[in-house]
Coordinates of C-alpha atoms and ligand atoms in Angstrom, one line a residue:
M225 CA 0.1 -0.1 0.2
S226 CA 1.2 3.4 -0.6
D227 CA 0.9 6.9 0.4
P228 CA -1.8 9.0 -1.2
L229 CA 0.3 11.4 -2.6
V230 CA 2.6 8.7 -3.8
R231 CA -1.0 7.3 -5.2
S232 CA -1.5 10.7 -6.8
K233 CA 1.2 10.3 -9.3
R234 CA 0.0 6.8 -10.3
R235 CA -2.8 7.4 -13.2
F236 CA -5.2 4.4 -12.9
A237 CA -5.5 2.3 -16.0
G238 CA -7.7 4.0 -18.5
V239 CA -10.5 1.9 -19.3
A240 CA -11.9 2.1 -23.1
V241 CA -15.5 2.4 -22.9
S242 CA -18.3 1.9 -25.4
A243 CA -20.8 3.9 -26.4
T244 CA -23.1 1.0 -25.4
A245 CA -21.6 0.0 -22.7
A246 CA -22.1 3.6 -21.3
A247 CA -26.0 3.4 -22.9
V248 CA -26.6 0.0 -21.0
A249 CA -25.4 1.4 -18.1
L250 CA -27.1 4.3 -17.8
G251 CA -30.1 2.7 -18.8
T252 CA -30.2 0.1 -15.9
V253 CA -29.5 3.6 -13.7
L254 CA -32.7 5.2 -15.1
S255 CA -34.8 2.3 -14.3
V256 CA -33.8 2.3 -11.1
S257 CA -33.8 6.2 -10.2
T258 CA -37.2 6.5 -11.8
T259 CA -39.0 3.8 -9.3
A260 CA -41.6 4.9 -6.8
N261 CA -39.6 6.2 -3.4
A262 CA -36.3 6.8 -5.6
A263 CA -34.4 9.7 -4.1
S264 CA -33.4 12.1 -6.7
T265 CA -30.3 13.3 -4.8
L266 CA -27.5 11.8 -3.1
G267 CA -28.4 13.6 0.4
A268 CA -31.8 12.8 0.0
S269 CA -31.0 9.4 -0.6
A270 CA -28.5 8.8 1.7
A271 CA -30.8 10.4 4.6
A272 CA -33.7 7.5 3.1
T273 CA -31.5 4.9 5.1
G274 CA -30.2 7.2 8.2
R275 CA -27.1 8.5 6.5
Y276 CA -25.1 11.4 5.4
F277 CA -23.7 12.4 1.7
G278 CA -21.1 14.6 2.6
T279 CA -18.3 16.6 0.4
A280 CA -15.1 18.3 1.2
V281 CA -15.6 22.2 0.4
A282 CA -13.3 25.0 0.0
A283 CA -14.4 27.8 1.3
Y284 CA -13.1 30.3 -1.6
K285 CA -15.2 28.4 -4.2
L286 CA -18.4 28.9 -2.4
S287 CA -19.1 32.0 -4.9
D288 CA -18.9 30.2 -7.7
T289 CA -22.5 29.4 -8.6
V290 CA -22.2 26.2 -10.3
Y291 CA -20.2 25.0 -7.1
S292 CA -22.6 25.6 -4.4
G293 CA -25.4 25.1 -6.8
V294 CA -24.6 21.4 -7.1
L295 CA -23.6 21.5 -2.8
D296 CA -26.5 22.8 -2.1
R297 CA -28.3 20.2 -4.1
E298 CA -26.7 17.4 -3.6
F299 CA -25.0 17.0 -0.7
N300 CA -26.4 17.1 3.0
M301 CA -22.9 17.1 4.9
I302 CA -19.5 19.0 4.6
T303 CA -15.8 18.5 5.5
P304 CA -13.4 21.9 4.9
E305 CA -11.2 20.6 3.2
N306 CA -8.3 22.5 4.4
E307 CA -9.8 25.3 6.4
M308 CA -10.2 23.6 9.6
K309 CA -6.1 22.3 9.5
W310 CA -4.0 23.7 12.5
D311 CA -2.3 26.1 9.7
A312 CA -5.2 27.7 8.9
T313 CA -7.2 28.1 12.5
E314 CA -4.0 29.1 14.3
P315 CA -1.2 30.4 12.4
S316 CA 0.5 32.1 15.2
Q317 CA 0.5 30.4 18.5
G318 CA -2.1 31.2 21.0
Q319 CA -4.0 33.4 17.7
F320 CA -6.8 31.5 16.4
S321 CA -8.4 32.3 13.0
F322 CA -11.7 31.1 11.9
T323 CA -12.8 33.2 9.0
S324 CA -12.7 30.7 6.3
A325 CA -14.1 27.7 8.6
D326 CA -16.5 29.7 9.8
Q327 CA -17.8 30.6 6.3
I328 CA -18.3 27.0 5.5
V329 CA -20.0 26.3 8.8
A330 CA -22.5 29.0 8.1
H331 CA -23.0 28.1 4.3
A332 CA -24.2 24.6 5.9
Q333 CA -26.0 26.0 8.8
A334 CA -28.1 28.0 5.9
H335 CA -28.3 25.1 3.9
G336 CA -29.7 22.7 6.2
Q337 CA -26.3 20.9 5.9
R338 CA -24.1 18.8 9.2
T339 CA -20.1 19.8 8.7
R340 CA -18.0 17.1 9.5
G341 CA -14.7 18.9 11.2
H342 CA -11.3 17.9 9.7
A343 CA -8.9 17.8 11.2
L344 CA -7.6 18.7 14.8
A345 CA -4.1 17.1 15.1
W346 CA -1.9 15.8 11.9
H347 CA 1.4 15.8 11.1
Q348 CA 1.0 17.8 8.2
Q349 CA -0.3 21.2 7.7
Q350 CA 1.2 22.3 10.8
P351 CA 1.7 26.3 11.1
G352 CA 5.7 26.9 11.2
W353 CA 5.8 27.8 14.9
V354 CA 5.1 24.3 15.5
A355 CA 8.1 23.4 14.0
S356 CA 10.5 24.8 17.0
L357 CA 8.4 22.8 19.4
S358 CA 9.0 19.4 20.9
G359 CA 8.3 17.4 24.1
T360 CA 6.0 19.0 26.8
A361 CA 5.9 22.3 24.6
L362 CA 4.2 20.7 22.1
R363 CA 2.0 18.5 23.8
N364 CA 0.5 21.6 25.7
A365 CA 0.3 23.7 22.1
M366 CA -1.7 20.8 20.7
I367 CA -3.7 20.2 23.4
N368 CA -4.3 24.0 23.4
H369 CA -5.2 23.8 19.8
I370 CA -7.7 21.1 20.3
T371 CA -9.3 23.1 23.1
G372 CA -9.4 26.5 20.8
V373 CA -10.3 24.9 17.5
A374 CA -13.2 22.4 19.4
T375 CA -14.4 25.3 21.4
H376 CA -14.9 27.7 19.1
Y377 CA -16.9 25.1 17.3
K378 CA -18.8 23.7 20.4
G379 CA -22.6 22.4 19.0
K380 CA -22.0 22.8 15.7
I381 CA -20.0 19.7 14.7
Y382 CA -21.4 16.3 13.6
A383 CA -17.8 14.6 13.6
W384 CA -14.3 15.3 14.3
D385 CA -11.3 14.3 12.6
V386 CA -9.7 14.5 16.2
V387 CA -6.1 12.6 14.7
N388 CA -5.5 12.1 11.3
E389 CA -3.2 9.7 9.7
A390 CA -1.0 8.3 12.8
F391 CA -0.1 5.0 11.7
S392 CA 2.8 4.2 8.9
D393 CA 2.8 2.3 5.7
N394 CA 5.5 0.4 7.1
G395 CA 3.5 -3.1 6.8
D396 CA 3.8 -4.0 10.6
G397 CA 0.8 -1.5 12.1
S398 CA 3.1 0.7 14.1
R399 CA 3.1 4.4 14.5
R400 CA 3.8 7.1 12.4
Q401 CA 7.1 8.7 13.6
S402 CA 6.0 12.2 13.6
N403 CA 6.8 15.1 16.1
L404 CA 3.5 14.7 17.6
Q405 CA 4.1 11.1 18.0
A406 CA 7.6 12.3 19.7
T407 CA 5.4 13.5 22.4
G408 CA 4.4 9.7 23.9
N409 CA 2.6 7.1 22.7
D410 CA -0.4 8.7 24.5
W411 CA -0.7 11.7 22.4
I412 CA -3.7 10.2 20.7
E413 CA -5.8 9.7 23.9
V414 CA -4.8 12.6 24.7
A415 CA -6.3 14.4 21.8
F416 CA -9.3 12.2 21.8
Q417 CA -9.9 13.5 25.5
T418 CA -9.1 17.1 25.2
A419 CA -11.8 17.0 22.2
H420 CA -14.1 15.4 24.2
A421 CA -14.2 17.7 27.2
A422 CA -14.4 21.0 24.8
D423 CA -17.4 19.6 22.8
P424 CA -19.0 16.3 24.1
G425 CA -21.7 16.5 21.9
A426 CA -19.2 15.9 18.8
K427 CA -18.6 12.3 17.6
L428 CA -14.9 11.7 17.9
C429 CA -13.4 9.6 14.9
Y430 CA -9.7 8.7 14.1
N431 CA -9.3 8.8 10.5
D432 CA -6.5 7.4 7.8
Y433 CA -6.0 5.8 4.2
N434 CA -4.6 2.9 3.2
T435 CA -7.0 1.3 5.9
D436 CA -9.6 0.3 3.3
G437 CA -9.1 -3.5 3.7
V438 CA -8.0 -5.8 6.0
N439 CA -4.4 -5.0 6.0
A440 CA -1.6 -4.6 8.6
K441 CA -2.4 -1.0 9.0
S442 CA -5.9 -1.4 9.7
T443 CA -5.3 -3.8 11.6
G444 CA -2.8 -1.5 13.9
V445 CA -6.0 1.0 13.9
Y446 CA -8.2 -1.7 15.1
N447 CA -6.0 -2.7 17.7
M448 CA -5.6 1.1 19.2
V449 CA -9.8 2.0 19.0
K450 CA -10.5 -1.7 20.6
D451 CA -7.4 -0.8 23.1
F452 CA -9.3 3.0 24.0
K453 CA -12.9 1.0 24.0
A454 CA -11.7 -1.0 26.8
R455 CA -10.4 1.6 29.0
G456 CA -13.0 4.2 28.1
V457 CA -11.2 6.6 25.9
P458 CA -13.7 8.4 23.7
I459 CA -13.7 7.5 20.5
D460 CA -17.1 7.3 18.6
C461 CA -16.0 6.6 14.9
V462 CA -13.3 5.3 13.0
G463 CA -13.5 7.2 9.1
F464 CA -11.6 5.2 6.1
Q465 CA -10.9 8.0 3.7
S466 CA -10.3 5.5 0.5
H467 CA -8.4 7.5 -2.0
I468 CA -9.0 4.5 -4.9
N469 CA -7.2 3.7 -7.8
S470 CA -5.4 0.8 -9.2
A471 CA -2.7 0.9 -6.9
S472 CA -5.1 1.0 -3.7
P473 CA -7.8 -0.6 -5.0
V474 CA -11.5 -1.3 -3.3
T475 CA -10.3 -5.1 -2.0
S476 CA -12.7 -7.7 -2.0
D477 CA -13.3 -7.3 1.8
Y478 CA -13.8 -3.5 2.0
Q479 CA -17.0 -4.0 4.0
A480 CA -15.8 -6.9 6.0
N481 CA -13.1 -4.3 7.5
L482 CA -16.2 -1.7 7.9
Q483 CA -17.9 -4.2 10.0
R484 CA -14.8 -5.2 11.8
F485 CA -14.5 -1.8 13.2
A486 CA -18.1 -1.4 14.0
D487 CA -18.7 -4.6 15.8
L488 CA -16.2 -2.8 18.1
G489 CA -18.6 -0.5 19.2
V490 CA -17.8 2.6 17.0
D491 CA -19.4 4.0 13.9
V492 CA -17.3 4.2 10.7
Q493 CA -17.9 6.7 7.9
I494 CA -16.1 6.8 4.6
T495 CA -14.5 10.4 5.0
E496 CA -12.5 11.1 1.6
L497 CA -14.0 9.0 -1.6
D498 CA -12.4 9.6 -4.9
I499 CA -12.2 6.8 -7.1
A500 CA -9.1 7.3 -10.0
G501 CA -10.7 6.4 -13.4
S502 CA -14.1 6.9 -15.9
G503 CA -16.7 5.3 -17.5
T504 CA -18.5 2.2 -16.5
A505 CA -15.3 1.0 -14.4
Q506 CA -15.1 4.0 -12.2
A507 CA -19.3 4.3 -12.0
D508 CA -19.1 0.4 -11.0
T509 CA -16.4 1.3 -8.1
Y510 CA -18.3 3.9 -7.0
A511 CA -21.4 1.5 -6.4
R512 CA -19.4 -1.2 -4.9
V513 CA -18.3 1.3 -2.2
V514 CA -21.9 2.7 -1.3
Q515 CA -23.1 -1.0 -1.4
A516 CA -20.5 -1.9 1.2
C517 CA -21.5 1.2 3.5
L518 CA -25.2 0.5 3.0
A519 CA -24.3 -3.1 4.2
V520 CA -22.9 -2.4 7.4
A521 CA -25.6 -0.7 10.0
R522 CA -22.8 1.3 11.4
C523 CA -21.5 2.8 8.4
T524 CA -23.4 6.4 8.9
G525 CA -22.4 8.0 5.8
I526 CA -20.0 8.9 2.7
T527 CA -18.2 11.9 1.8
V528 CA -16.5 12.2 -1.1
W529 CA -13.3 14.6 -1.6
G530 CA -14.4 17.4 -3.8
I531 CA -17.7 18.2 -5.9
R532 CA -16.0 18.3 -9.5
D533 CA -12.7 16.6 -11.3
S534 CA -11.6 20.1 -11.7
D535 CA -11.7 20.2 -7.8
S536 CA -9.9 17.5 -6.7
W537 CA -6.4 17.4 -5.0
R538 CA -5.7 15.1 -8.0
S539 CA -7.8 16.4 -10.6
G540 CA -5.7 14.7 -13.7
D541 CA -7.2 11.0 -11.6
T542 CA -11.0 12.3 -12.9
P543 CA -12.2 11.1 -9.5
L544 CA -14.9 12.6 -8.7
L545 CA -18.7 12.6 -9.2
F546 CA -19.3 15.7 -11.5
D547 CA -17.3 16.9 -14.6
N548 CA -15.7 20.0 -14.5
N549 CA -18.6 21.7 -15.9
G550 CA -20.3 20.3 -12.4
N551 CA -22.5 18.1 -14.7
P552 CA -23.2 14.3 -13.4
K553 CA -20.7 11.8 -14.6
A554 CA -21.9 7.5 -14.8
A555 CA -20.4 7.5 -11.3
Y556 CA -22.7 9.5 -10.1
T557 CA -25.4 7.9 -11.5
S558 CA -24.3 4.6 -10.2
T559 CA -23.9 6.0 -6.7
L560 CA -27.6 7.9 -6.9
N561 CA -28.4 4.1 -8.2
A562 CA -27.0 1.9 -5.3
L563 CA -28.2 4.4 -2.5
N564 CA -31.6 4.4 -3.5
A565 CA -31.4 0.1 -3.5
G566 CA -31.0 1.0 -0.1
G567 CA -29.6 -0.9 2.8
S568 CA -30.0 -4.2 4.8
S569 CA -30.2 -2.5 7.9
S570 CA -30.2 1.3 9.6
P571 CA -27.2 2.9 11.1
P572 CA -28.3 4.7 14.4
T573 CA -30.2 7.7 14.2
T574 CA -27.9 9.7 16.2
G575 CA -27.3 13.4 14.9
P576 CA -24.8 16.1 16.4
T577 CA -26.8 16.7 19.5
T578 CA -26.3 13.2 20.7
G579 CA -23.4 12.8 23.1
P580 CA -20.6 10.0 22.2
S581 CA -21.9 6.7 22.5
T582 CA -18.5 6.0 24.7
S583 CA -18.6 6.8 28.8
P584 CA -16.7 9.9 29.4
P585 CA -13.2 9.2 30.8
T586 CA -13.1 8.6 34.6
T587 CA -10.3 11.1 34.1
G588 CA -10.9 14.8 33.0
P589 CA -8.6 16.5 30.2
P590 CA -5.2 16.1 30.7
T591 CA -3.6 19.1 32.5
T592 CA -0.2 17.7 32.4
G593 CA 2.5 17.4 29.8
P594 CA 3.7 14.0 27.9
P595 CA 5.6 11.6 29.8
T596 CA 9.2 12.4 29.9
T597 CA 10.2 9.1 28.2
A598 CA 10.0 9.4 24.7
P599 CA 8.5 6.5 22.7
P600 CA 10.5 6.5 19.8
T601 CA 8.9 3.3 17.6
T602 CA 12.4 2.9 16.7
A603 CA 14.2 1.7 19.9
P604 CA 18.1 3.3 19.5
P605 CA 20.8 0.8 19.5
T606 CA 22.7 -0.7 22.6
T607 CA 25.9 -0.6 20.7
A608 CA 27.3 1.9 18.5
P609 CA 25.3 1.5 15.1
P610 CA 27.2 0.1 12.2
Q611 CA 27.5 2.3 9.3
G612 CA 25.4 1.9 6.3
G613 CA 24.2 3.9 3.4
C614 CA 20.1 4.8 2.5
S615 CA 18.1 5.9 -0.4
A616 CA 15.8 8.5 -1.0
S617 CA 12.7 8.6 -3.1
V618 CA 9.9 11.6 -3.6
S619 CA 6.4 11.9 -4.4
V620 CA 4.9 15.1 -5.6
N621 CA 1.0 16.0 -5.1
Q622 CA 1.3 18.8 -7.6
W623 CA -1.2 21.4 -8.3
N624 CA -1.3 24.8 -10.4
G625 CA 1.0 27.4 -8.2
G626 CA 2.3 24.5 -5.8
F627 CA 3.1 21.0 -4.6
V628 CA 3.5 18.9 -1.1
A629 CA 6.3 16.7 -1.7
T630 CA 6.8 13.4 0.6
V631 CA 10.1 12.1 0.9
T632 CA 10.7 8.1 2.2
V633 CA 13.9 7.4 3.5
T634 CA 14.9 3.8 3.1
A635 CA 18.5 2.7 5.5
G636 CA 20.4 -0.4 3.4
S637 CA 21.4 -2.9 4.5
S638 CA 22.5 -2.1 7.9
A639 CA 21.2 0.8 10.6
V640 CA 21.4 3.8 10.3
N641 CA 21.9 6.7 12.6
G642 CA 20.7 9.8 11.3
W643 CA 20.6 11.4 7.5
T644 CA 21.0 14.0 5.4
V645 CA 19.0 13.7 2.0
G646 CA 19.9 16.5 -0.9
V647 CA 16.8 17.8 -2.8
T648 CA 17.2 20.1 -5.9
L649 CA 14.0 22.0 -6.5
P650 CA 13.4 23.9 -10.1
S651 CA 13.9 27.2 -10.9
G652 CA 11.1 29.6 -9.3
A653 CA 10.1 27.0 -6.8
A654 CA 10.2 27.6 -2.9
V655 CA 9.4 25.8 0.4
T656 CA 6.6 27.2 2.7
S657 CA 6.7 24.8 5.4
S658 CA 7.9 21.5 6.1
W659 CA 7.6 18.4 8.7
S660 CA 9.5 15.6 10.6
A661 CA 13.1 17.1 8.8
T662 CA 15.2 20.1 9.4
G663 CA 16.0 21.9 6.1
S664 CA 19.1 24.1 5.2
G665 CA 16.9 26.5 2.9
T666 CA 13.8 27.2 0.9
S667 CA 14.9 27.0 -2.9
G668 CA 17.2 25.5 -5.0
S669 CA 19.6 23.0 -3.7
I670 CA 18.2 22.0 -0.1
S671 CA 19.5 19.3 2.7
Y672 CA 17.0 17.9 4.7
S673 CA 18.4 16.3 8.0
N674 CA 16.7 13.9 10.3
V675 CA 15.3 15.6 13.5
S676 CA 15.1 14.0 17.0
Y677 CA 13.1 11.4 16.4
N678 CA 13.3 9.8 13.2
G679 CA 16.9 9.5 12.4
S680 CA 17.5 5.8 14.0
L681 CA 16.1 3.2 11.1
A682 CA 17.1 -0.2 11.2
A683 CA 18.2 -1.8 8.5
G684 CA 15.8 -1.9 5.8
R685 CA 13.4 0.3 7.6
N686 CA 11.9 4.0 6.5
T687 CA 10.1 7.4 7.6
Q688 CA 8.7 10.3 5.8
F689 CA 9.4 14.0 6.0
G690 CA 7.8 16.5 3.7
F691 CA 7.5 19.9 2.7
Q692 CA 5.0 21.9 0.8
G693 CA 5.8 25.0 -1.6
T694 CA 4.8 27.2 -4.5
G695 CA 6.2 26.8 -8.0
T696 CA 6.8 23.2 -9.1
G697 CA 7.9 19.9 -6.8
P698 CA 11.0 18.3 -7.2
S699 CA 11.0 15.4 -9.6
A700 CA 14.6 13.9 -9.4
T701 CA 15.4 11.6 -7.2
P702 CA 16.8 12.5 -3.7
S703 CA 20.3 11.9 -2.5
C704 CA 20.5 10.3 0.6
T705 CA 24.2 10.3 3.0
A706 CA 23.4 8.3 6.2
R707 CA 25.5 8.8 9.6
Ligands
G3I2264 O1 -4.5 27.9 -2.7 C1 -3.3 28.0 -2.2 C2 -2.5 29.0 -3.2 O2 -2.8 30.5 -3.3 C3 -0.8 29.0 -2.6 O3 -0.1 29.8 -3.3 C4 -0.1 27.7 -2.6 C5 1.1 27.8 -1.8 O4 1.5 26.6 -1.2 O5 -1.2 26.9 -1.3 C6 -2.3 26.6 -2.3 O6 -3.3 25.9 -1.1 C7 -2.9 24.4 -1.1 C8 -4.1 23.8 -1.4 O7 -3.7 22.3 -1.7 C9 -5.1 24.3 -2.4 O8 -5.9 23.5 -2.8 C10 -2.3 23.9 -0.3 O9 -0.8 24.4 0.1 C11 -2.2 22.4 0.3 O10 -1.2 22.2 1.1 C12 -3.3 22.0 0.2 O11 -3.4 20.6 -0.1 C13 -4.2 19.8 0.5 C14 -3.6 18.6 1.0 O12 -4.4 17.9 1.6 C15 -2.3 19.1 2.1 O13 -1.9 17.7 2.6 C16 -5.1 19.3 -0.4 O14 -6.1 20.6 -0.7 C17 -6.1 18.6 0.4 O15 -7.1 17.7 -0.4 C18 -5.6 17.7 1.4 O16 -6.6 16.2 1.6 C19 -5.9 15.5 2.4 C20 -6.3 15.5 3.9 O17 -6.5 16.8 4.2 C21 -6.1 14.3 4.4 N1 -5.9 12.9 3.5 C22 -5.1 13.5 2.6 C23 -5.8 14.6 1.9 C24 -5.6 14.3 -0.1 O18 -4.1 14.5 0.4

C-alpha cells in the first residue's frame, strides 16, 4: 500500500468504454432511479436509510454558483477541505483564525447541512511555529489547539477527525513517526480526551488512508480502537479515507473491514472518497463502495473529496462524481442508484446534538505534559550503530501553483543513526513549510536532516518527511547520506 501522495502520481489504468456499454449502464440506472420511492439527490437518498452524503468544500469556491448549486442540491454533510487544519486555524501560537472555516459552517447551517470537522491533530499542515516545539511544549500546544478549535465550534460539528493519519505504511501496523508521536505514545488518546472535554456532543473520529481493507495498517488502527474502547477513551468513530486507484483498489474485504471496526462499538464513515478512472469501471467501483457502507449498520455516511473533477486534489485522475462543468458523470448515477437500492439495515439515527456513545473518561482532560520518556518506535541501538547507506525517493502532489512533496528515506543493509537528504527544487519553486526534517533553505538545492525522533532506522526500514511550497515540486531522485 502507498501514501496517497504517492498514489496521486500514478494514473488509473484507462478503461475504454464503448458508447454501447455506457448506454447500457445509463439505461440500467434510469430504470432504477425512476422507481416509486427513489430519491433524486445523493443527500436525500442517503437520508432515506438514516445516512448522510457529504463532500469536501473549499471556502473560496462558495461564490462559484455552479459549485454551490451542486453542493446545496446534492450534499447534506460538508467537510472543510483545508480550512480547519492547524495551519489555517492557529497561524500564530495562541492566535486563532476562523474566518474561512466559519464561512463554511455558516453556509452549511444556512442550507440544512451538517459539518464534519477536519482535522485537529495531524503531522501535516502544521503552522511554521510548531516546528520549533517538542516534548511538553508541543504536547501543550496540541492540547491548547484542540481546545481552542473544538470550543469555537462546540455544538456545530457532527463529527471531528480528531487525529489524522497517525499510522505508518511500514506494513507492521506501527505508529507513524512524527513530532506529535515523539511527545509520547499517549498523544492520540490525549487528543481525544481534550476534544471530548471541549465538545462532548461531537462524535470523535480517528481518520486514515490505506486502511480500506484488512491489512497491517488497518489492524494497527483496529487494535488501538479496541484498546481505547476497553479503557474508556472517548472515541466514537473511525474514518476510512478511501482514496481509490489501481494501486489502492477496493479489495474484496472492504465491507468486512468496515464491519470489524463497527463490531468494536464505533461508527464507521467513508471520509474522503475519490476513485481514479472513468466510465463504467469508475461507476461500478463507486457503487461497490456505497453498497459496502449500506451493508454495515454502523456505516453512518459517505463523503467524497470534492465536487467536480477539477476540484479534486488529484484532478488528473478525474476521480469525482461531477465533470468540470458540474454535470453528473456515470459515477454519479451509479452512486445514486446504489443509494436508492437501500441498505439491509439502518444505522443509528443519532445526530450532532447527541453525545458520543462511549462513556466519558473517568479522568478529566489532561493538564500535564507528556511523559518524560520519549517513545520512538525505533529503539536506539545499545551498541555503536554500524555504518550503512540509505536511499531516498520523492512523491509529489502537484497543483497549479504549488505542491506537497513526501520523501521516503530507507536504510540500506545496515542500520543508520542519522541521515541527510539532498533535494533540488526547480527554478522559481520555494518551500513554505516542512515536517519531520530540518531543511537548510527554501529554494534551489536543499539539505534535509533528520529530527530527533526519526534519525535511527533499522536496516531496511524507512521513515518519511515532507514539505510543501509554491511553484513546481522536485522531480529528480533525492540523494541520501547516512551517518
Ligand atoms: O491555494 C493555495 C495557493 O494560493 C498557494 O499559492 C499555495 C502555496 O502553497 O497553496 C495553495 O493551497 C494549497 C491547497 O492544497 C490548494 O488546494 C495548500 O498549500 C496545500 O497544502 C493543499 O493541499 C491539501 C492537502 O490535503 C495538504 O496536505 C489538499 O487541498 C487537500 O485536498 C488534502 O487533503 C488531504 C486530507 O486533508 C487528508 N487525507 C489526504 C487528503 C489528500 O492529500
